[in-house]
Amino acid sequence: MAIYEALQATKNRITAACVSAGRPPEAVQLLTVSKTFPAQAVREAFAAGACAFGENYVQEGLAKIGELVDLRGQLEWHLIGPLQSNKTRPVAEQFDWVHTVDRLKVAQRLSEQRPADLPPLNICLQVNVSGEDSKSGLLPADVAGLARQVVTLPRLRLRGLMAIPEPGPGAVAQHQAMAALFESLKADGLPLDTLSLGMSADLEAAIAAGSTMVRVGSAIFGARS
Ligand SMILES: *Cc1c(COP(=O)(O)O)cnc(C)c1O
């Protein structure tokens, strides 16, 4: 399927999922995940109407941002992969969002390194909602504490939470646990507006639970090699 058709089909899935959940379609944003696909594919998706792109690997993302510098003012770049504390500077300088903050040290460095002439860097805290040892992210019980520290950092804007639920029979419970955690932080007064949850395979379930941003790669660009 061409990128244009695949993007329309994905938007239709999002709209249908919102309608069945009784939510307005504009409640859910699409983040187009371009990891492993070349800058030309991003250009095509942009021409087809996508404007926010997710990258997993810092070096690959920076290279693409460089290749697409002519579109810089019209695109948002989101880092959705792990970030080590020694790689924060170019991320603070070049990206618009980081979805994978799970340690205060990384947040502090991003805040210190965010250039003063740019808007604050948008941040989601990554939650290890499946509890697997291999997954990065905070344990749910530790999220509120880090959120209270991150909101005080001047060059960051804490937007919400991100998770990658483990596919399978427990996925719905994980989506619901993330939505409940998100709502409880908001009820405690944190000014959050983003629940980054749902990918190509589970976006309907994520939207039913309350996701506000789905991260979709293969359904738009095809299978990754
Ligand atoms: C690759 C990736 C996605 C997109 O996954 P698809 O199944 O291709 O839609 C979303 N989020 C994260 C964190 C990813 O690494």
Short mmCIF file of C-alpha atoms and ligand atoms in Angstrom, two decimals, residues 33 35 56 80-81 100 162 164 198-201 215-219 222 224, ligand 1:
data_model
loop_
_atom_site.label_atom_id
_atom_site.label_comp_id
_atom_site.label_asym_id
_atom_site.label_seq_id
_atom_site.Cartn_x
_atom_site.Cartn_y
_atom_site.Cartn_z
CA VAL A 33 6.88 6.25 13.62
CA LYS A 35 12.35 4.47 12.58
CA ASN A 56 13.78 5.28 18.29
CA ILE A 80 10.41 7.30 21.51
CA GLY A 81 13.43 5.06 22.16
CA THR A 100 11.12 7.85 27.38
CA MET A 162 4.07 6.65 27.73
CA ILE A 164 4.52 -0.17 25.59
CA GLY A 198 -1.02 2.25 21.34
CA MET A 199 0.85 1.12 18.22
CA SER A 200 -0.16 -0.47 14.88
CA ALA A 201 -1.50 -3.64 16.50
CA ARG A 215 2.51 5.77 17.81
CA VAL A 216 2.08 4.00 14.48
CA GLY A 217 4.88 2.73 12.25
CA SER A 218 4.36 -0.48 10.31
CA ALA A 219 0.69 0.17 9.51
CA GLY A 222 5.02 -1.33 5.97
CA ARG A 224 10.48 -3.12 9.03
C1 LIG B 1 8.50 0.87 16.75
C2 LIG B 1 7.71 1.53 17.81
C3 LIG B 1 6.38 1.91 17.59
C4 LIG B 1 5.62 1.61 16.31
O1 LIG B 1 5.37 0.25 16.24
P1 LIG B 1 4.47 -0.36 15.05
O2 LIG B 1 4.08 -1.68 15.56
O3 LIG B 1 5.35 -0.41 13.85
O4 LIG B 1 3.32 0.55 14.84
C5 LIG B 1 5.72 2.58 18.61
N1 LIG B 1 6.33 2.86 19.78
C6 LIG B 1 7.59 2.50 20.03
C7 LIG B 1 8.20 2.84 21.33
C8 LIG B 1 8.31 1.81 19.06
O5 LIG B 1 9.56 1.45 19.33
#
